[in-house]
Amino acid sequence: MNVVILGSPGVGKGTYANFLSEKYNTPRISTGDLFREAIRDETELGKKIKDYVSRGDLVPDEITIELVKERLERDDCKNGFFLDGFPRTVVQAEALEKFKKIDKVLNFVASDRVVLSRLGGRRTCRECGAIYHIKEIPPKVEGICDFCGGKLYQRSDETPQAIKNRLKVYREKTKPVLDYFRKRGLLVDIDAKYPFEEIDKVIFQCEKHLQGWV
Ligand code: ADP
Ligand code: ZN
C-alpha cells in the first residue's frame, strides 16, 4: 500500500510514521530526513537546499519532486511506502500522482497548543534521525540516541523564528494539499492529541484505514 502521511509541523508525523513503518515492515521515506542527511554530508544537493531548510522555507518543488521520484523508484518501495513530508504543495501532489498511485492519505491532527509544545522539545539523532522529546519521549541517557548511541541535537529550524515560519508555510502551501486529497476521497483524519505514551490510541485509528494490507 502506498501511504502519504500529512500533518502540521510538530504534530508527531515522523514518530507515527516510524512506528507504522516497523509494524508493517514497509519503508518510511521522509523528505525532511533526506534533506538533513544531504546537509550533514555536504553533498551538492545539501549545499543547494541548506538555507531553505534552516529558514523553515520549502525547498523548491523541482528539486523535491526529483528527489522523491528517484527514491520511490528504488526496489524497497515496490510493495509500498509511508511517505512522510511529501507532498507539501499542490504542484508536488499532482506530480506524485503521475508516478505513483496513492492508496491512502493519513492526516494527523492536533491543536496549536500541542503542536507548539512538541516542536519546542524535540531532539533528533544526528546519526540515524530518530526523534525524541525532552518531556514526552526522553532518551534513556540524556543527549544520546537509544538506538545507535549517536548525539541528539536541536534542529536548526527549531528556533522560535523558524518554527513560526514553518507553521505559516504549512497554512499557506500545505493546507490546500489536504483539500486536494480529500476531494479524491483518499484522506482520513487521525486524532493525534494523545501524549506519546498513548501512541497505541493513534496507531489504532491508522490500522482501521490500513486494513487489507498484505
Ligand atoms: P516538519 O514536518 O517537522 O516541519 P520535516 O522534517 O518534514 O519537518 O521537514 C523539514 C524541512 O525540510 C522543511 O521545513 C523544508 O525546508 C524541507 N522539506 C521537507 N519536505 C519538503 C517538501 N515536500 N517540499 C519542500 N521542502 C520540504
Ligand atoms: Zn540514532
PDB file of C-alpha atoms and ligand atoms in Angstrom:
ATOM      1  CA  MET A   1       0.000   0.000   0.000  1.00  0.00           C
ATOM      2  CA  ASN A   2       1.256   3.460  -0.890  1.00  0.00           C
ATOM      3  CA  VAL A   3       0.507   5.795   2.002  1.00  0.00           C
ATOM      4  CA  VAL A   4       1.056   9.540   2.384  1.00  0.00           C
ATOM      5  CA  ILE A   5       1.463  10.980   5.889  1.00  0.00           C
ATOM      6  CA  LEU A   6       0.350  14.602   6.348  1.00  0.00           C
ATOM      7  CA  GLY A   7       0.004  16.950   9.294  1.00  0.00           C
ATOM      8  CA  SER A   8       1.280  20.206  10.716  1.00  0.00           C
ATOM      9  CA  PRO A   9       4.959  20.526  11.676  1.00  0.00           C
ATOM     10  CA  GLY A  10       5.282  19.226  15.220  1.00  0.00           C
ATOM     11  CA  VAL A  11       2.188  17.036  15.184  1.00  0.00           C
ATOM     12  CA  GLY A  12       4.373  13.932  15.516  1.00  0.00           C
ATOM     13  CA  LYS A  13       4.146  12.637  11.940  1.00  0.00           C
ATOM     14  CA  GLY A  14       7.719  11.375  11.952  1.00  0.00           C
ATOM     15  CA  THR A  15       7.224   9.416  15.168  1.00  0.00           C
ATOM     16  CA  TYR A  16       3.970   7.861  13.965  1.00  0.00           C
ATOM     17  CA  ALA A  17       5.409   7.119  10.528  1.00  0.00           C
ATOM     18  CA  ASN A  18       8.415   5.341  12.087  1.00  0.00           C
ATOM     19  CA  PHE A  19       6.096   3.255  14.231  1.00  0.00           C
ATOM     20  CA  LEU A  20       3.898   2.288  11.263  1.00  0.00           C
ATOM     21  CA  SER A  21       6.942   1.576   9.146  1.00  0.00           C
ATOM     22  CA  GLU A  22       8.198  -1.004  11.641  1.00  0.00           C
ATOM     23  CA  LYS A  23       4.812  -2.502  12.251  1.00  0.00           C
ATOM     24  CA  TYR A  24       4.080  -3.026   8.565  1.00  0.00           C
ATOM     25  CA  ASN A  25       7.673  -3.697   7.624  1.00  0.00           C
ATOM     26  CA  THR A  26       7.457  -1.054   4.944  1.00  0.00           C
ATOM     27  CA  PRO A  27       9.909   1.817   4.437  1.00  0.00           C
ATOM     28  CA  ARG A  28       9.285   5.306   5.717  1.00  0.00           C
ATOM     29  CA  ILE A  29      10.515   7.856   3.232  1.00  0.00           C
ATOM     30  CA  SER A  30      10.954  11.264   4.883  1.00  0.00           C
ATOM     31  CA  THR A  31      11.896  14.221   2.707  1.00  0.00           C
ATOM     32  CA  GLY A  32      12.977  16.129   5.830  1.00  0.00           C
ATOM     33  CA  ASP A  33      15.420  13.300   6.707  1.00  0.00           C
ATOM     34  CA  LEU A  34      16.706  13.071   3.138  1.00  0.00           C
ATOM     35  CA  PHE A  35      17.370  16.820   3.126  1.00  0.00           C
ATOM     36  CA  ARG A  36      19.021  16.821   6.571  1.00  0.00           C
ATOM     37  CA  GLU A  37      21.278  13.936   5.546  1.00  0.00           C
ATOM     38  CA  ALA A  38      22.319  15.809   2.412  1.00  0.00           C
ATOM     39  CA  ILE A  39      23.125  18.886   4.517  1.00  0.00           C
ATOM     40  CA  ARG A  40      25.069  16.863   7.076  1.00  0.00           C
ATOM     41  CA  ASP A  41      27.087  15.097   4.361  1.00  0.00           C
ATOM     42  CA  GLU A  42      27.625  18.387   2.494  1.00  0.00           C
ATOM     43  CA  THR A  43      26.556  16.922  -0.851  1.00  0.00           C
ATOM     44  CA  GLU A  44      25.756  19.096  -3.902  1.00  0.00           C
ATOM     45  CA  LEU A  45      22.066  18.790  -3.016  1.00  0.00           C
ATOM     46  CA  GLY A  46      22.843  19.697   0.586  1.00  0.00           C
ATOM     47  CA  LYS A  47      24.585  22.920  -0.390  1.00  0.00           C
ATOM     48  CA  LYS A  48      21.693  23.951  -2.638  1.00  0.00           C
ATOM     49  CA  ILE A  49      18.961  23.458  -0.058  1.00  0.00           C
ATOM     50  CA  LYS A  50      20.626  24.320   3.240  1.00  0.00           C
ATOM     51  CA  ASP A  51      19.328  27.878   3.504  1.00  0.00           C
ATOM     52  CA  TYR A  52      15.732  26.973   2.691  1.00  0.00           C
ATOM     53  CA  VAL A  53      15.672  24.290   5.363  1.00  0.00           C
ATOM     54  CA  SER A  54      17.239  26.368   8.133  1.00  0.00           C
ATOM     55  CA  ARG A  55      14.788  29.232   7.486  1.00  0.00           C
ATOM     56  CA  GLY A  56      11.854  26.803   7.550  1.00  0.00           C
ATOM     57  CA  ASP A  57      11.001  27.596   3.922  1.00  0.00           C
ATOM     58  CA  LEU A  58      10.057  24.923   1.427  1.00  0.00           C
ATOM     59  CA  VAL A  59      12.744  23.587  -0.860  1.00  0.00           C
ATOM     60  CA  PRO A  60      11.727  24.388  -4.485  1.00  0.00           C
ATOM     61  CA  ASP A  61       9.259  21.893  -5.993  1.00  0.00           C
ATOM     62  CA  GLU A  62      11.540  20.887  -8.865  1.00  0.00           C
ATOM     63  CA  ILE A  63      14.340  19.710  -6.584  1.00  0.00           C
ATOM     64  CA  THR A  64      11.993  17.993  -4.149  1.00  0.00           C
ATOM     65  CA  ILE A  65       9.947  16.168  -6.783  1.00  0.00           C
ATOM     66  CA  GLU A  66      13.065  14.821  -8.494  1.00  0.00           C
ATOM     67  CA  LEU A  67      14.468  13.557  -5.182  1.00  0.00           C
ATOM     68  CA  VAL A  68      11.247  11.762  -4.200  1.00  0.00           C
ATOM     69  CA  LYS A  69      10.685  10.267  -7.638  1.00  0.00           C
ATOM     70  CA  GLU A  70      14.136   8.758  -7.629  1.00  0.00           C
ATOM     71  CA  ARG A  71      13.749   7.428  -4.090  1.00  0.00           C
ATOM     72  CA  LEU A  72      10.347   5.814  -4.706  1.00  0.00           C
ATOM     73  CA  GLU A  73      11.653   4.058  -7.803  1.00  0.00           C
ATOM     74  CA  ARG A  74      14.069   2.005  -5.718  1.00  0.00           C
ATOM     75  CA  ASP A  75      13.352  -1.651  -5.071  1.00  0.00           C
ATOM     76  CA  ASP A  76      12.445  -1.343  -1.395  1.00  0.00           C
ATOM     77  CA  CYS A  77       9.379   0.745  -2.282  1.00  0.00           C
ATOM     78  CA  LYS A  78       7.994  -1.807  -4.742  1.00  0.00           C
ATOM     79  CA  ASN A  79       5.417  -3.153  -2.295  1.00  0.00           C
ATOM     80  CA  GLY A  80       4.559   0.138  -0.670  1.00  0.00           C
ATOM     81  CA  PHE A  81       5.850   3.014   1.440  1.00  0.00           C
ATOM     82  CA  PHE A  82       4.948   5.588   4.064  1.00  0.00           C
ATOM     83  CA  LEU A  83       5.763   8.940   2.538  1.00  0.00           C
ATOM     84  CA  ASP A  84       6.369  11.480   5.313  1.00  0.00           C
ATOM     85  CA  GLY A  85       6.670  15.181   4.495  1.00  0.00           C
ATOM     86  CA  PHE A  86       5.697  14.981   0.843  1.00  0.00           C
ATOM     87  CA  PRO A  87       3.675  16.352  -0.925  1.00  0.00           C
ATOM     88  CA  ARG A  88       3.663  19.775   0.714  1.00  0.00           C
ATOM     89  CA  THR A  89       2.332  21.753  -2.252  1.00  0.00           C
ATOM     90  CA  VAL A  90      -0.428  21.044  -4.758  1.00  0.00           C
ATOM     91  CA  VAL A  91       2.195  21.009  -7.538  1.00  0.00           C
ATOM     92  CA  GLN A  92       4.029  18.214  -5.671  1.00  0.00           C
ATOM     93  CA  ALA A  93       0.762  16.302  -5.151  1.00  0.00           C
ATOM     94  CA  GLU A  94      -0.059  16.403  -8.858  1.00  0.00           C
ATOM     95  CA  ALA A  95       3.459  15.290  -9.758  1.00  0.00           C
ATOM     96  CA  LEU A  96       3.335  12.414  -7.257  1.00  0.00           C
ATOM     97  CA  GLU A  97       0.117  11.031  -8.703  1.00  0.00           C
ATOM     98  CA  LYS A  98       1.774  10.913 -12.120  1.00  0.00           C
ATOM     99  CA  PHE A  99       4.412   8.455 -10.947  1.00  0.00           C
ATOM    100  CA  LYS A 100       2.732   6.568  -8.078  1.00  0.00           C
ATOM    101  CA  LYS A 101      -0.825   5.526  -7.305  1.00  0.00           C
ATOM    102  CA  ILE A 102      -1.652   6.681  -3.773  1.00  0.00           C
ATOM    103  CA  ASP A 103      -3.952   4.377  -1.788  1.00  0.00           C
ATOM    104  CA  LYS A 104      -4.431   6.354   1.415  1.00  0.00           C
ATOM    105  CA  VAL A 105      -3.550   9.683   2.999  1.00  0.00           C
ATOM    106  CA  LEU A 106      -3.337   9.812   6.806  1.00  0.00           C
ATOM    107  CA  ASN A 107      -3.732  13.369   8.098  1.00  0.00           C
ATOM    108  CA  PHE A 108      -2.565  13.730  11.717  1.00  0.00           C
ATOM    109  CA  VAL A 109      -4.394  16.488  13.573  1.00  0.00           C
ATOM    110  CA  ALA A 110      -3.718  18.199  16.934  1.00  0.00           C
ATOM    111  CA  SER A 111      -4.369  21.630  18.449  1.00  0.00           C
ATOM    112  CA  ASP A 112      -1.880  24.522  18.121  1.00  0.00           C
ATOM    113  CA  ARG A 113      -1.014  24.156  21.785  1.00  0.00           C
ATOM    114  CA  VAL A 114       0.018  20.512  21.409  1.00  0.00           C
ATOM    115  CA  VAL A 115       1.944  21.218  18.225  1.00  0.00           C
ATOM    116  CA  LEU A 116       3.921  24.110  19.718  1.00  0.00           C
ATOM    117  CA  SER A 117       4.922  22.142  22.776  1.00  0.00           C
ATOM    118  CA  ARG A 118       6.045  19.166  20.643  1.00  0.00           C
ATOM    119  CA  LEU A 119       8.142  21.405  18.410  1.00  0.00           C
ATOM    120  CA  GLY A 120       9.886  23.173  21.268  1.00  0.00           C
ATOM    121  CA  GLY A 121      11.020  19.970  22.987  1.00  0.00           C
ATOM    122  CA  ARG A 122      12.064  17.889  20.012  1.00  0.00           C
ATOM    123  CA  ARG A 123      15.556  16.391  19.812  1.00  0.00           C
ATOM    124  CA  THR A 124      16.844  14.472  16.789  1.00  0.00           C
ATOM    125  CA  CYS A 125      19.650  11.918  16.460  1.00  0.00           C
ATOM    126  CA  ARG A 126      22.403  13.270  14.253  1.00  0.00           C
ATOM    127  CA  GLU A 127      23.296   9.764  13.054  1.00  0.00           C
ATOM    128  CA  CYS A 128      20.045   7.872  12.467  1.00  0.00           C
ATOM    129  CA  GLY A 129      17.377  10.589  12.551  1.00  0.00           C
ATOM    130  CA  ALA A 130      15.454   9.041  15.477  1.00  0.00           C
ATOM    131  CA  ILE A 131      13.105  11.545  17.119  1.00  0.00           C
ATOM    132  CA  TYR A 132      12.828  12.282  20.866  1.00  0.00           C
ATOM    133  CA  HIS A 133      11.064  14.813  23.045  1.00  0.00           C
ATOM    134  CA  ILE A 134      12.655  16.085  26.242  1.00  0.00           C
ATOM    135  CA  LYS A 135       9.407  15.560  28.174  1.00  0.00           C
ATOM    136  CA  GLU A 136       7.217  13.186  26.174  1.00  0.00           C
ATOM    137  CA  ILE A 137       9.798  10.748  24.733  1.00  0.00           C
ATOM    138  CA  PRO A 138      13.077  11.226  26.623  1.00  0.00           C
ATOM    139  CA  PRO A 139      16.075   9.043  25.666  1.00  0.00           C
ATOM    140  CA  LYS A 140      17.371   6.621  28.323  1.00  0.00           C
ATOM    141  CA  VAL A 141      20.565   8.658  28.653  1.00  0.00           C
ATOM    142  CA  GLU A 142      20.269  12.415  28.229  1.00  0.00           C
ATOM    143  CA  GLY A 143      21.540  13.631  24.864  1.00  0.00           C
ATOM    144  CA  ILE A 144      22.268  10.136  23.496  1.00  0.00           C
ATOM    145  CA  CYS A 145      20.240   8.068  20.999  1.00  0.00           C
ATOM    146  CA  ASP A 146      18.803   4.803  22.428  1.00  0.00           C
ATOM    147  CA  PHE A 147      19.195   3.013  19.094  1.00  0.00           C
ATOM    148  CA  CYS A 148      22.629   3.942  17.813  1.00  0.00           C
ATOM    149  CA  GLY A 149      24.401   5.921  20.543  1.00  0.00           C
ATOM    150  CA  GLY A 150      24.514   8.997  18.290  1.00  0.00           C
ATOM    151  CA  LYS A 151      24.369  12.534  19.722  1.00  0.00           C
ATOM    152  CA  LEU A 152      20.995  14.261  19.920  1.00  0.00           C
ATOM    153  CA  TYR A 153      20.673  17.830  18.708  1.00  0.00           C
ATOM    154  CA  GLN A 154      18.059  20.512  18.242  1.00  0.00           C
ATOM    155  CA  ARG A 155      17.405  21.104  14.544  1.00  0.00           C
ATOM    156  CA  SER A 156      18.486  24.452  13.093  1.00  0.00           C
ATOM    157  CA  ASP A 157      14.877  25.069  12.004  1.00  0.00           C
ATOM    158  CA  GLU A 158      13.707  24.863  15.611  1.00  0.00           C
ATOM    159  CA  THR A 159      14.432  28.427  16.618  1.00  0.00           C
ATOM    160  CA  PRO A 160      11.207  30.291  17.504  1.00  0.00           C
ATOM    161  CA  GLN A 161      11.532  32.344  14.302  1.00  0.00           C
ATOM    162  CA  ALA A 162      11.907  29.301  12.009  1.00  0.00           C
ATOM    163  CA  ILE A 163       9.098  27.445  13.807  1.00  0.00           C
ATOM    164  CA  LYS A 164       6.785  30.403  13.242  1.00  0.00           C
ATOM    165  CA  ASN A 165       7.724  30.429   9.587  1.00  0.00           C
ATOM    166  CA  ARG A 166       7.176  26.662   9.171  1.00  0.00           C
ATOM    167  CA  LEU A 167       3.675  26.976  10.614  1.00  0.00           C
ATOM    168  CA  LYS A 168       2.910  29.869   8.261  1.00  0.00           C
ATOM    169  CA  VAL A 169       4.243  27.951   5.254  1.00  0.00           C
ATOM    170  CA  TYR A 170       2.134  24.972   6.321  1.00  0.00           C
ATOM    171  CA  ARG A 171      -1.047  27.051   6.470  1.00  0.00           C
ATOM    172  CA  GLU A 172      -0.436  28.707   3.122  1.00  0.00           C
ATOM    173  CA  LYS A 173       1.108  25.976   0.986  1.00  0.00           C
ATOM    174  CA  THR A 174       0.250  22.610   2.531  1.00  0.00           C
ATOM    175  CA  LYS A 175      -3.358  23.086   3.718  1.00  0.00           C
ATOM    176  CA  PRO A 176      -4.537  23.091   0.064  1.00  0.00           C
ATOM    177  CA  VAL A 177      -2.942  19.630  -0.318  1.00  0.00           C
ATOM    178  CA  LEU A 178      -5.419  18.335   2.284  1.00  0.00           C
ATOM    179  CA  ASP A 179      -8.350  19.527   0.168  1.00  0.00           C
ATOM    180  CA  TYR A 180      -6.720  18.077  -2.923  1.00  0.00           C
ATOM    181  CA  PHE A 181      -6.687  14.564  -1.421  1.00  0.00           C
ATOM    182  CA  ARG A 182      -9.976  14.979   0.425  1.00  0.00           C
ATOM    183  CA  LYS A 183     -11.741  15.645  -2.873  1.00  0.00           C
ATOM    184  CA  ARG A 184     -10.316  12.389  -4.218  1.00  0.00           C
ATOM    185  CA  GLY A 185     -11.718  10.525  -1.205  1.00  0.00           C
ATOM    186  CA  LEU A 186      -8.254   9.383  -0.114  1.00  0.00           C
ATOM    187  CA  LEU A 187      -7.791  11.458   3.037  1.00  0.00           C
ATOM    188  CA  VAL A 188      -8.637  10.385   6.578  1.00  0.00           C
ATOM    189  CA  ASP A 189      -8.129  12.497   9.696  1.00  0.00           C
ATOM    190  CA  ILE A 190      -6.271  10.876  12.603  1.00  0.00           C
ATOM    191  CA  ASP A 191      -6.686  12.451  16.039  1.00  0.00           C
ATOM    192  CA  ALA A 192      -3.119  12.905  17.339  1.00  0.00           C
ATOM    193  CA  LYS A 193      -3.841  14.829  20.542  1.00  0.00           C
ATOM    194  CA  TYR A 194      -2.789  11.932  22.826  1.00  0.00           C
ATOM    195  CA  PRO A 195       0.579  12.064  24.597  1.00  0.00           C
ATOM    196  CA  PHE A 196       3.181   9.800  23.031  1.00  0.00           C
ATOM    197  CA  GLU A 197       2.931   7.181  25.758  1.00  0.00           C
ATOM    198  CA  GLU A 198      -0.579   6.592  24.417  1.00  0.00           C
ATOM    199  CA  ILE A 199       0.655   6.141  20.865  1.00  0.00           C
ATOM    200  CA  ASP A 200      -1.489   2.985  20.617  1.00  0.00           C
ATOM    201  CA  LYS A 201      -4.601   5.168  20.503  1.00  0.00           C
ATOM    202  CA  VAL A 202      -3.232   6.919  17.445  1.00  0.00           C
ATOM    203  CA  ILE A 203      -1.946   3.782  15.725  1.00  0.00           C
ATOM    204  CA  PHE A 204      -5.274   2.033  16.314  1.00  0.00           C
ATOM    205  CA  GLN A 205      -7.033   4.704  14.262  1.00  0.00           C
ATOM    206  CA  CYS A 206      -4.500   4.238  11.457  1.00  0.00           C
ATOM    207  CA  GLU A 207      -4.896   0.479  11.408  1.00  0.00           C
ATOM    208  CA  LYS A 208      -8.591   0.733  10.695  1.00  0.00           C
ATOM    209  CA  HIS A 209      -7.729   2.541   7.494  1.00  0.00           C
ATOM    210  CA  LEU A 210      -4.842   0.306   6.512  1.00  0.00           C
ATOM    211  CA  GLN A 211      -6.865  -2.913   6.659  1.00  0.00           C
ATOM    212  CA  GLY A 212      -6.414  -5.308   3.808  1.00  0.00           C
ATOM    213  CA  TRP A 213      -2.701  -4.617   3.817  1.00  0.00           C
ATOM    214  CA  VAL A 214      -0.710  -7.672   2.782  1.00  0.00           C
TER     215      VAL A 214
HETATM  216  P1  ADP B   1       8.429  19.200   9.939  1.00  0.00           P
HETATM  217  O1  ADP B   1       7.301  18.408   9.351  1.00  0.00           O
HETATM  218  O2  ADP B   1       8.624  18.951  11.371  1.00  0.00           O
HETATM  219  O3  ADP B   1       8.358  20.656   9.614  1.00  0.00           O
HETATM  220  P2  ADP B   1      10.339  17.897   8.080  1.00  0.00           P
HETATM  221  O4  ADP B   1      11.462  17.132   8.650  1.00  0.00           O
HETATM  222  O5  ADP B   1       9.261  17.156   7.383  1.00  0.00           O
HETATM  223  O6  ADP B   1       9.795  18.772   9.294  1.00  0.00           O
HETATM  224  O7  ADP B   1      10.919  19.000   7.045  1.00  0.00           O
HETATM  225  C1  ADP B   1      11.956  19.871   7.393  1.00  0.00           C
HETATM  226  C2  ADP B   1      12.240  20.859   6.270  1.00  0.00           C
HETATM  227  O8  ADP B   1      12.646  20.169   5.072  1.00  0.00           O
HETATM  228  C3  ADP B   1      11.061  21.713   5.827  1.00  0.00           C
HETATM  229  O9  ADP B   1      10.858  22.822   6.659  1.00  0.00           O
HETATM  230  C4  ADP B   1      11.502  22.115   4.404  1.00  0.00           C
HETATM  231  O10 ADP B   1      12.501  23.113   4.441  1.00  0.00           O
HETATM  232  C5  ADP B   1      12.143  20.837   3.911  1.00  0.00           C
HETATM  233  N1  ADP B   1      11.152  19.956   3.247  1.00  0.00           N
HETATM  234  C6  ADP B   1      10.742  18.740   3.693  1.00  0.00           C
HETATM  235  N2  ADP B   1       9.818  18.205   2.852  1.00  0.00           N
HETATM  236  C7  ADP B   1       9.629  19.117   1.863  1.00  0.00           C
HETATM  237  C8  ADP B   1       8.798  19.168   0.709  1.00  0.00           C
HETATM  238  N3  ADP B   1       7.957  18.159   0.404  1.00  0.00           N
HETATM  239  N4  ADP B   1       8.872  20.262  -0.089  1.00  0.00           N
HETATM  240  C9  ADP B   1       9.711  21.266   0.199  1.00  0.00           C
HETATM  241  N5  ADP B   1      10.506  21.295   1.277  1.00  0.00           N
HETATM  242  C10 ADP B   1      10.486  20.232   2.107  1.00  0.00           C
HETATM  243 ZN    ZN B   2      20.388   7.283  16.480  1.00  0.00          ZN
END
